[in-house]
Amino acid sequence: MSLVTRHAALTDIGLQRRTNEDSLVAAPPLFAVCDGMGGAEAGEVASALAAETLAARFAAGDGIAAAAHAANAAVFARASERREESGMGTTLTAVVVDDEEGHFAHIGDSRAYLLRDGGLELLTEDHSLVGEMVREGRLSREEAMAHPHRNIVSRVLGTEGQVEIDEFSADLRAGDVLLLCSDGLTGEVGEDAVRDLLAGAEPEAAARALVDAALAAGGHDNVTAVVIGIEAGDDAVPAGLEPATRILPVAADAGEAPTTVAPAAVGSAGAGPAAPAAAPEAGRVFTRPRSPRGLLALVIVLALVALLGVAGVVVVNTCYFVGVQDGQLAVYSGLPWSVGPVDLHSVYLRSGQPYALLDEQQRALVDGRGVRTKDGAMRLARDLGMLP
Ligand code: MN
């Protein structure tokens, strides 16, 4: 007897967030949930890009594990290209239902559950600080839901070129129900309630009830639930209740960092624009003068360039901020802006501390890229765990 699926997939922004950073794939036999993280819009970009890449590579013939690794590579490549998206990442919990077997790929703290004969079994491990504490027996799953560090994930897609992605398979039978969900559900709704809402309901009603329960509990995070009923094939059930694929679009290019530092105007004798303060090779735009008037212009321009250079040195030595380089926290000296291709800052101190491990409050401090004194920046670095 062959098995078929019928499914329902829902995602909701919740009641507290301004954006929905969750994405999902509902394209039988492939299903997935991705929960993105990162400053500005980067979390949305990361989860949508991961979901799109997973679906595209699976459709092109990759196995689920290869497709998941391709999704990692795609998110990592994009994060490496754009400063404002550096350090972004996403969870990914995916299943391919292949008749009597489900093949899973999983990284992060989204979850897959199996409901069978009225019992709910968690199939995935949370790659998070509290997840590790639960596995070590130091916390119950209920206690983990209220732990202050429950948002800290230890492994996600997209922050490194190579990641370890859990792969496993599970036998499936007619009557089983699979649930893929983001932590916006499991952080709000206890497992007993999840089991009760899943049991005996059609996928569409179950998905609606689960999301509604998370909203009723406060809806603090984006909520996503993909419910997949496994049924005997000879029932000739209709196809899924949702459009075949629903993937949030990748945000349009956000553009470069604001170029709010305008170079001072250097207008004399049309000698060309002055280079920004931090460009040491500014002098090379000038050609050899052939007249006294040209010589005067050159002297004026060189004096202004020297002045800008001094101003640049003062700025670089008094202004600091904490930012992200290749997914890891770093202290920069200078201003957190760029003028065209020229950065007005350089790395002062690197750390091995991944941005992805910060909690939300800490991320807000880093995302703000606020300009501080050297002492202030070092204090923040210490608070973020970048220094011993
Ligand atoms: Mn979440």
Tab-separated table of C-alpha atoms and ligand atoms in Angstrom:
chain	number	residue	atom	x	y	z
A	1	MET	CA	0.000	0.000	0.000
A	2	SER	CA	1.411	3.365	-0.924
A	3	LEU	CA	1.040	6.376	1.314
A	4	VAL	CA	0.105	9.898	0.335
A	5	THR	CA	0.160	13.202	2.161
A	6	ARG	CA	-2.311	15.971	2.672
A	7	HIS	CA	-1.021	19.059	4.303
A	8	ALA	CA	-1.712	22.547	5.543
A	9	ALA	CA	0.867	25.275	6.091
A	10	LEU	CA	0.430	28.511	7.992
A	11	THR	CA	2.758	31.283	9.052
A	12	ASP	CA	1.828	34.308	11.137
A	13	ILE	CA	3.817	37.390	12.097
A	14	GLY	CA	2.599	37.083	15.706
A	15	LEU	CA	1.574	39.948	17.947
A	16	GLN	CA	4.915	41.544	18.854
A	17	ARG	CA	7.209	41.496	15.820
A	18	ARG	CA	7.237	43.972	12.959
A	19	THR	CA	8.422	41.455	10.369
A	20	ASN	CA	7.902	37.765	9.745
A	21	GLU	CA	11.329	36.156	9.540
A	22	ASP	CA	9.889	32.648	9.143
A	23	SER	CA	9.622	31.026	5.721
A	24	LEU	CA	8.201	27.696	4.722
A	25	VAL	CA	8.124	25.220	1.871
A	26	ALA	CA	4.988	23.171	1.194
A	27	ALA	CA	5.709	21.457	-2.119
A	28	PRO	CA	4.903	17.757	-1.677
A	29	PRO	CA	6.818	15.606	-1.139
A	30	LEU	CA	9.088	18.360	0.271
A	31	PHE	CA	8.167	20.409	3.329
A	32	ALA	CA	10.293	22.778	5.394
A	33	VAL	CA	10.286	25.524	7.999
A	34	CYS	CA	13.036	28.182	8.239
A	35	ASP	CA	13.302	30.785	11.020
A	36	GLY	CA	15.720	33.560	10.110
A	37	MET	CA	17.830	35.799	12.306
A	38	GLY	CA	19.996	38.839	11.702
A	39	GLY	CA	19.911	42.602	11.851
A	40	ALA	CA	17.607	44.852	9.857
A	41	GLU	CA	15.780	42.769	7.233
A	42	ALA	CA	18.489	40.121	7.123
A	43	GLY	CA	16.517	37.448	8.987
A	44	GLU	CA	13.783	37.526	6.367
A	45	VAL	CA	16.351	37.356	3.593
A	46	ALA	CA	18.145	34.403	5.180
A	47	SER	CA	15.065	32.254	5.752
A	48	ALA	CA	13.523	33.024	2.352
A	49	LEU	CA	16.777	32.372	0.511
A	50	ALA	CA	17.256	29.085	2.372
A	51	ALA	CA	13.686	27.955	1.611
A	52	GLU	CA	13.965	28.941	-2.057
A	53	THR	CA	17.326	27.279	-2.520
A	54	LEU	CA	16.215	24.096	-0.763
A	55	ALA	CA	13.098	23.839	-2.949
A	56	ALA	CA	14.944	24.666	-6.168
A	57	ARG	CA	17.770	22.208	-5.568
A	58	PHE	CA	15.378	19.452	-4.517
A	59	ALA	CA	13.301	20.068	-7.650
A	60	ALA	CA	16.537	19.849	-9.664
A	61	GLY	CA	17.197	16.354	-8.324
A	62	ASP	CA	19.336	16.857	-5.216
A	63	GLY	CA	18.655	14.751	-2.142
A	64	ILE	CA	17.374	16.605	0.889
A	65	ALA	CA	20.783	16.739	2.595
A	66	ALA	CA	22.547	18.059	-0.504
A	67	ALA	CA	19.767	20.606	-1.007
A	68	ALA	CA	20.117	21.756	2.621
A	69	HIS	CA	23.890	22.183	2.241
A	70	ALA	CA	23.279	24.159	-0.954
A	71	ALA	CA	20.911	26.391	1.022
A	72	ASN	CA	23.680	26.960	3.574
A	73	ALA	CA	26.118	27.905	0.849
A	74	ALA	CA	23.624	30.336	-0.703
A	75	VAL	CA	22.900	32.141	2.576
A	76	PHE	CA	26.574	32.256	3.519
A	77	ALA	CA	27.572	33.636	0.115
A	78	ARG	CA	24.963	36.384	0.294
A	79	ALA	CA	25.893	37.287	3.899
A	80	SER	CA	29.531	37.562	2.854
A	81	GLU	CA	28.673	39.956	0.028
A	82	ARG	CA	26.766	42.535	2.028
A	83	ARG	CA	27.887	44.183	5.224
A	84	GLU	CA	24.347	44.786	6.477
A	85	GLU	CA	23.542	41.111	6.090
A	86	SER	CA	26.760	39.707	7.519
A	87	GLY	CA	26.125	37.297	10.347
A	88	MET	CA	22.579	36.480	9.233
A	89	GLY	CA	21.423	32.896	9.524
A	90	THR	CA	18.384	30.684	9.632
A	91	THR	CA	17.131	27.460	11.090
A	92	LEU	CA	16.017	24.774	8.674
A	93	THR	CA	13.857	21.757	9.471
A	94	ALA	CA	12.843	19.852	6.347
A	95	VAL	CA	11.327	16.518	5.393
A	96	VAL	CA	10.826	14.621	2.172
A	97	VAL	CA	7.982	12.126	2.463
A	98	ASP	CA	8.943	9.141	0.333
A	99	ASP	CA	6.108	6.665	0.700
A	100	GLU	CA	6.713	4.839	3.994
A	101	GLU	CA	9.770	6.853	4.942
A	102	GLY	CA	10.391	10.444	5.914
A	103	HIS	CA	13.890	11.786	5.218
A	104	PHE	CA	14.801	14.754	7.392
A	105	ALA	CA	17.417	17.514	7.350
A	106	HIS	CA	17.625	19.726	10.424
A	107	ILE	CA	19.685	22.534	11.918
A	108	GLY	CA	18.703	25.101	14.558
A	109	ASP	CA	15.803	25.222	16.976
A	110	SER	CA	12.799	24.734	14.739
A	111	ARG	CA	11.292	21.280	15.299
A	112	ALA	CA	9.764	18.194	13.694
A	113	TYR	CA	7.232	16.118	15.630
A	114	LEU	CA	5.520	12.818	14.848
A	115	LEU	CA	2.027	12.149	16.166
A	116	ARG	CA	1.265	8.417	16.161
A	117	ASP	CA	-1.502	6.590	17.999
A	118	GLY	CA	-2.183	9.687	20.100
A	119	GLY	CA	1.426	10.074	21.279
A	120	LEU	CA	3.638	13.004	20.272
A	121	GLU	CA	7.319	12.317	19.627
A	122	LEU	CA	9.940	15.024	19.104
A	123	LEU	CA	12.106	13.878	16.173
A	124	THR	CA	14.669	16.702	16.160
A	125	GLU	CA	17.213	18.016	18.635
A	126	ASP	CA	17.197	21.752	19.350
A	127	HIS	CA	20.594	23.189	18.462
A	128	SER	CA	20.424	25.755	21.239
A	129	LEU	CA	21.925	26.404	24.637
A	130	VAL	CA	18.795	25.306	26.466
A	131	GLY	CA	18.422	22.329	24.088
A	132	GLU	CA	21.823	21.097	25.237
A	133	MET	CA	20.833	21.606	28.865
A	134	VAL	CA	17.671	19.563	28.284
A	135	ARG	CA	19.657	16.732	26.710
A	136	GLU	CA	22.066	16.782	29.653
A	137	GLY	CA	19.087	16.456	32.002
A	138	ARG	CA	19.634	19.870	33.592
A	139	LEU	CA	16.314	21.322	32.384
A	140	SER	CA	12.941	19.910	31.408
A	141	ARG	CA	11.489	20.940	28.038
A	142	GLU	CA	8.825	22.866	29.956
A	143	GLU	CA	11.487	24.745	31.959
A	144	ALA	CA	13.396	25.475	28.768
A	145	MET	CA	10.352	27.350	27.399
A	146	ALA	CA	10.773	30.012	30.101
A	147	HIS	CA	14.570	30.106	30.303
A	148	PRO	CA	16.049	33.613	29.795
A	149	HIS	CA	18.557	32.284	27.247
A	150	ARG	CA	16.069	30.208	25.256
A	151	ASN	CA	16.678	32.358	22.156
A	152	ILE	CA	20.358	31.506	21.860
A	153	VAL	CA	20.922	29.041	19.032
A	154	SER	CA	24.175	27.119	18.827
A	155	ARG	CA	24.037	26.014	15.198
A	156	VAL	CA	22.299	27.673	12.251
A	157	LEU	CA	22.417	27.703	8.483
A	158	GLY	CA	24.353	30.429	6.704
A	159	THR	CA	26.895	31.735	9.227
A	160	GLU	CA	29.740	29.498	8.029
A	161	GLY	CA	30.781	27.997	4.713
A	162	GLN	CA	30.359	24.460	6.016
A	163	VAL	CA	27.881	23.392	8.686
A	164	GLU	CA	26.837	20.161	10.287
A	165	ILE	CA	23.230	19.389	9.375
A	166	ASP	CA	21.428	16.525	11.124
A	167	GLU	CA	20.118	13.921	8.680
A	168	PHE	CA	17.870	11.038	9.640
A	169	SER	CA	14.946	8.978	8.437
A	170	ALA	CA	11.781	7.790	10.149
A	171	ASP	CA	9.312	5.069	9.148
A	172	LEU	CA	5.837	6.370	8.405
A	173	ARG	CA	2.432	4.678	8.546
A	174	ALA	CA	-1.073	5.590	7.525
A	175	GLY	CA	-2.581	7.730	10.270
A	176	ASP	CA	0.695	9.408	11.259
A	177	VAL	CA	0.839	13.195	11.381
A	178	LEU	CA	4.075	15.168	10.986
A	179	LEU	CA	4.420	18.698	12.324
A	180	LEU	CA	7.212	21.089	11.327
A	181	CYS	CA	7.189	24.307	13.326
A	182	SER	CA	9.237	27.319	14.377
A	183	ASP	CA	10.000	28.176	18.008
A	184	GLY	CA	7.233	30.768	17.890
A	185	LEU	CA	4.887	27.807	18.354
A	186	THR	CA	6.833	25.620	20.771
A	187	GLY	CA	7.948	28.615	22.831
A	188	GLU	CA	4.317	29.471	23.533
A	189	VAL	CA	2.387	26.196	23.476
A	190	GLY	CA	3.302	23.198	25.626
A	191	GLU	CA	3.704	19.781	24.047
A	192	ASP	CA	0.574	18.339	25.673
A	193	ALA	CA	-1.489	21.087	24.084
A	194	VAL	CA	0.259	20.612	20.722
A	195	ARG	CA	-0.591	16.901	20.845
A	196	ASP	CA	-4.236	17.580	21.694
A	197	LEU	CA	-4.614	20.155	18.920
A	198	LEU	CA	-3.034	17.833	16.331
A	199	ALA	CA	-4.875	14.662	17.287
A	200	GLY	CA	-7.996	13.885	15.330
A	201	ALA	CA	-8.048	17.166	13.384
A	202	GLU	CA	-7.698	17.634	9.642
A	203	PRO	CA	-4.349	19.255	8.726
A	204	GLU	CA	-5.939	22.609	7.919
A	205	ALA	CA	-7.884	22.806	11.182
A	206	ALA	CA	-4.881	21.595	13.167
A	207	ALA	CA	-2.509	24.179	11.658
A	208	ARG	CA	-5.036	26.956	12.337
A	209	ALA	CA	-5.578	25.780	15.921
A	210	LEU	CA	-1.833	25.577	16.625
A	211	VAL	CA	-1.138	29.082	15.315
A	212	ASP	CA	-4.166	30.465	17.174
A	213	ALA	CA	-2.951	28.857	20.401
A	214	ALA	CA	0.463	30.522	20.015
A	215	LEU	CA	-1.219	33.893	19.423
A	216	ALA	CA	-3.507	33.380	22.411
A	217	ALA	CA	-0.431	32.685	24.549
A	218	GLY	CA	1.066	36.072	23.601
A	219	GLY	CA	2.370	35.613	20.052
A	220	HIS	CA	5.789	36.929	21.067
A	221	ASP	CA	7.500	35.532	17.967
A	222	ASN	CA	6.607	34.671	14.384
A	223	VAL	CA	4.660	31.398	14.320
A	224	THR	CA	4.846	28.766	11.596
A	225	ALA	CA	3.212	25.338	11.473
A	226	VAL	CA	3.285	22.809	8.625
A	227	VAL	CA	0.993	19.847	9.318
A	228	ILE	CA	1.364	16.761	7.110
A	229	GLY	CA	-1.151	13.943	7.383
A	230	ILE	CA	0.054	10.543	6.124
A	231	GLU	CA	-2.767	8.545	4.566
A	232	ALA	CA	-3.348	5.348	2.635
A	233	GLY	CA	-3.017	6.073	-1.095
A	234	ASP	CA	-6.131	4.279	-2.315
A	235	ASP	CA	-8.315	6.913	-0.631
A	236	ALA	CA	-7.611	9.214	-3.574
A	237	VAL	CA	-7.561	12.247	-1.343
A	238	PRO	CA	-7.345	15.668	-2.900
A	239	ALA	CA	-4.006	17.392	-3.128
A	240	GLY	CA	-2.790	19.786	-0.450
A	241	LEU	CA	-5.055	22.483	0.860
A	242	GLU	CA	-2.516	25.221	0.284
A	243	PRO	CA	-0.845	26.374	-2.910
A	244	ALA	CA	1.898	23.917	-3.788
A	245	THR	CA	4.704	26.197	-2.717
A	246	ARG	CA	4.617	29.185	-0.511
A	247	ILE	CA	7.946	30.843	-0.039
A	248	LEU	CA	8.348	34.386	1.151
A	249	PRO	CA	10.086	36.491	-1.484
A	250	VAL	CA	13.667	37.536	-0.989
A	251	ALA	CA	13.758	41.211	-0.091
A	252	ALA	CA	14.979	43.561	-2.761
A	253	ASP	CA	18.499	44.902	-2.500
A	254	ALA	CA	18.719	47.077	0.580
A	255	GLY	CA	21.483	49.185	-0.941
A	256	GLU	CA	24.818	50.136	0.573
A	257	ALA	CA	25.215	51.708	3.996
A	258	PRO	CA	24.067	55.335	4.094
A	259	THR	CA	26.680	57.703	2.754
A	260	THR	CA	25.975	60.405	5.276
A	261	VAL	CA	29.553	61.674	5.449
A	262	ALA	CA	29.916	63.972	2.488
A	263	PRO	CA	33.451	64.873	1.499
A	264	ALA	CA	34.146	68.558	2.030
A	265	ALA	CA	33.815	70.578	-1.151
A	266	VAL	CA	37.101	71.409	-2.804
A	267	GLY	CA	36.135	73.751	-5.571
A	268	SER	CA	39.166	75.744	-6.537
A	269	ALA	CA	40.407	75.677	-10.126
A	270	GLY	CA	38.347	72.633	-10.988
A	271	ALA	CA	41.016	70.368	-9.655
A	272	GLY	CA	38.551	67.561	-9.116
A	273	PRO	CA	36.731	66.367	-6.043
A	274	ALA	CA	38.624	65.730	-2.849
A	275	ALA	CA	38.833	62.156	-1.801
A	276	PRO	CA	37.097	61.232	1.445
A	277	ALA	CA	39.011	61.642	4.669
A	278	ALA	CA	40.102	58.075	5.053
A	279	ALA	CA	41.573	57.598	1.585
A	280	PRO	CA	45.346	57.726	1.903
A	281	GLU	CA	46.018	57.757	-1.854
A	282	ALA	CA	43.842	60.862	-2.403
A	283	GLY	CA	46.740	62.746	-4.061
A	284	ARG	CA	46.881	60.569	-7.119
A	285	VAL	CA	43.873	62.225	-8.785
A	286	PHE	CA	45.983	65.307	-9.493
A	287	THR	CA	48.100	65.755	-12.590
A	288	ARG	CA	51.279	67.821	-12.848
A	289	PRO	CA	50.373	71.547	-13.153
A	290	ARG	CA	51.702	73.503	-16.143
A	291	SER	CA	51.055	77.081	-15.035
A	292	PRO	CA	51.501	79.200	-11.871
A	293	ARG	CA	47.733	79.316	-11.555
A	294	GLY	CA	47.676	75.549	-11.665
A	295	LEU	CA	50.433	75.417	-9.101
A	296	LEU	CA	48.419	77.611	-6.721
A	297	ALA	CA	45.404	75.383	-7.174
A	298	LEU	CA	47.523	72.368	-6.404
A	299	VAL	CA	48.829	73.929	-3.189
A	300	ILE	CA	45.307	74.779	-2.029
A	301	VAL	CA	44.020	71.326	-2.852
A	302	LEU	CA	46.940	69.612	-1.146
A	303	ALA	CA	46.407	71.752	1.975
A	304	LEU	CA	42.732	70.768	2.097
A	305	VAL	CA	43.548	67.114	1.540
A	306	ALA	CA	46.072	67.303	4.378
A	307	LEU	CA	43.424	68.888	6.613
A	308	LEU	CA	40.940	66.170	5.768
A	309	GLY	CA	43.627	63.591	6.424
A	310	VAL	CA	44.259	65.034	9.906
A	311	ALA	CA	40.506	65.068	10.585
A	312	GLY	CA	40.384	61.448	9.440
A	313	VAL	CA	43.183	60.437	11.781
A	314	VAL	CA	41.441	62.169	14.704
A	315	VAL	CA	38.143	60.406	13.888
A	316	VAL	CA	39.804	57.038	13.488
A	317	ASN	CA	41.569	57.380	16.818
A	318	THR	CA	38.616	58.619	18.869
A	319	CYS	CA	35.566	56.854	17.387
A	320	TYR	CA	34.913	53.157	17.865
A	321	PHE	CA	31.973	50.830	17.372
A	322	VAL	CA	31.138	47.151	17.644
A	323	GLY	CA	30.155	45.419	14.414
A	324	VAL	CA	30.212	42.096	12.623
A	325	GLN	CA	32.897	40.740	10.331
A	326	ASP	CA	32.315	37.405	8.588
A	327	GLY	CA	29.655	36.543	11.129
A	328	GLN	CA	31.878	37.293	14.121
A	329	LEU	CA	31.896	40.276	16.442
A	330	ALA	CA	34.656	42.830	16.012
A	331	VAL	CA	35.549	46.232	17.432
A	332	TYR	CA	36.122	48.802	14.678
A	333	SER	CA	37.886	52.139	14.880
A	334	GLY	CA	36.451	54.974	12.816
A	335	LEU	CA	32.882	55.704	11.762
A	336	PRO	CA	30.350	52.990	10.833
A	337	TRP	CA	29.851	54.331	7.311
A	338	SER	CA	31.301	54.068	3.861
A	339	VAL	CA	31.695	56.736	1.208
A	340	GLY	CA	31.322	54.972	-2.101
A	341	PRO	CA	33.786	52.113	-2.004
A	342	VAL	CA	35.815	53.597	0.863
A	343	ASP	CA	35.159	52.376	4.418
A	344	LEU	CA	35.605	55.024	7.104
A	345	HIS	CA	36.682	52.358	9.579
A	346	SER	CA	38.968	49.410	10.048
A	347	VAL	CA	38.969	46.412	12.353
A	348	TYR	CA	40.637	47.273	15.656
A	349	LEU	CA	40.035	43.982	17.435
A	350	ARG	CA	38.705	40.680	16.176
A	351	SER	CA	36.904	38.108	18.296
A	352	GLY	CA	35.793	34.545	17.675
A	353	GLN	CA	32.392	35.317	19.158
A	354	PRO	CA	29.666	34.530	16.553
A	355	TYR	CA	26.927	37.123	16.104
A	356	ALA	CA	24.408	34.282	15.818
A	357	LEU	CA	24.936	33.363	19.480
A	358	LEU	CA	23.772	36.760	20.765
A	359	ASP	CA	20.323	37.133	22.231
A	360	GLU	CA	17.930	39.719	20.852
A	361	GLN	CA	18.918	42.521	23.202
A	362	GLN	CA	22.598	42.017	22.469
A	363	ARG	CA	21.916	41.965	18.740
A	364	ALA	CA	20.118	45.290	18.994
A	365	LEU	CA	23.260	46.776	20.585
A	366	VAL	CA	25.413	45.489	17.733
A	367	ASP	CA	22.934	46.244	14.921
A	368	GLY	CA	22.761	49.897	16.050
A	369	ARG	CA	26.493	50.315	15.251
A	370	GLY	CA	26.480	53.224	17.689
A	371	VAL	CA	29.664	55.309	17.772
A	372	ARG	CA	31.426	55.096	21.147
A	373	THR	CA	34.653	56.121	22.789
A	374	LYS	CA	37.344	53.490	22.812
A	375	ASP	CA	36.547	52.691	26.453
A	376	GLY	CA	32.832	52.520	25.686
A	377	ALA	CA	33.349	50.129	22.783
A	378	MET	CA	35.643	47.918	24.862
A	379	ARG	CA	33.095	47.874	27.674
A	380	LEU	CA	30.406	46.706	25.240
A	381	ALA	CA	32.809	44.117	23.838
A	382	ARG	CA	33.315	42.770	27.351
A	383	ASP	CA	29.558	42.724	28.017
A	384	LEU	CA	29.012	40.752	24.802
A	385	GLY	CA	31.570	38.146	25.857
A	386	MET	CA	34.124	39.118	23.172
A	387	LEU	CA	36.883	39.578	25.744
A	388	PRO	CA	37.922	37.281	28.576
B	1	MN	MN	11.519	32.266	15.975
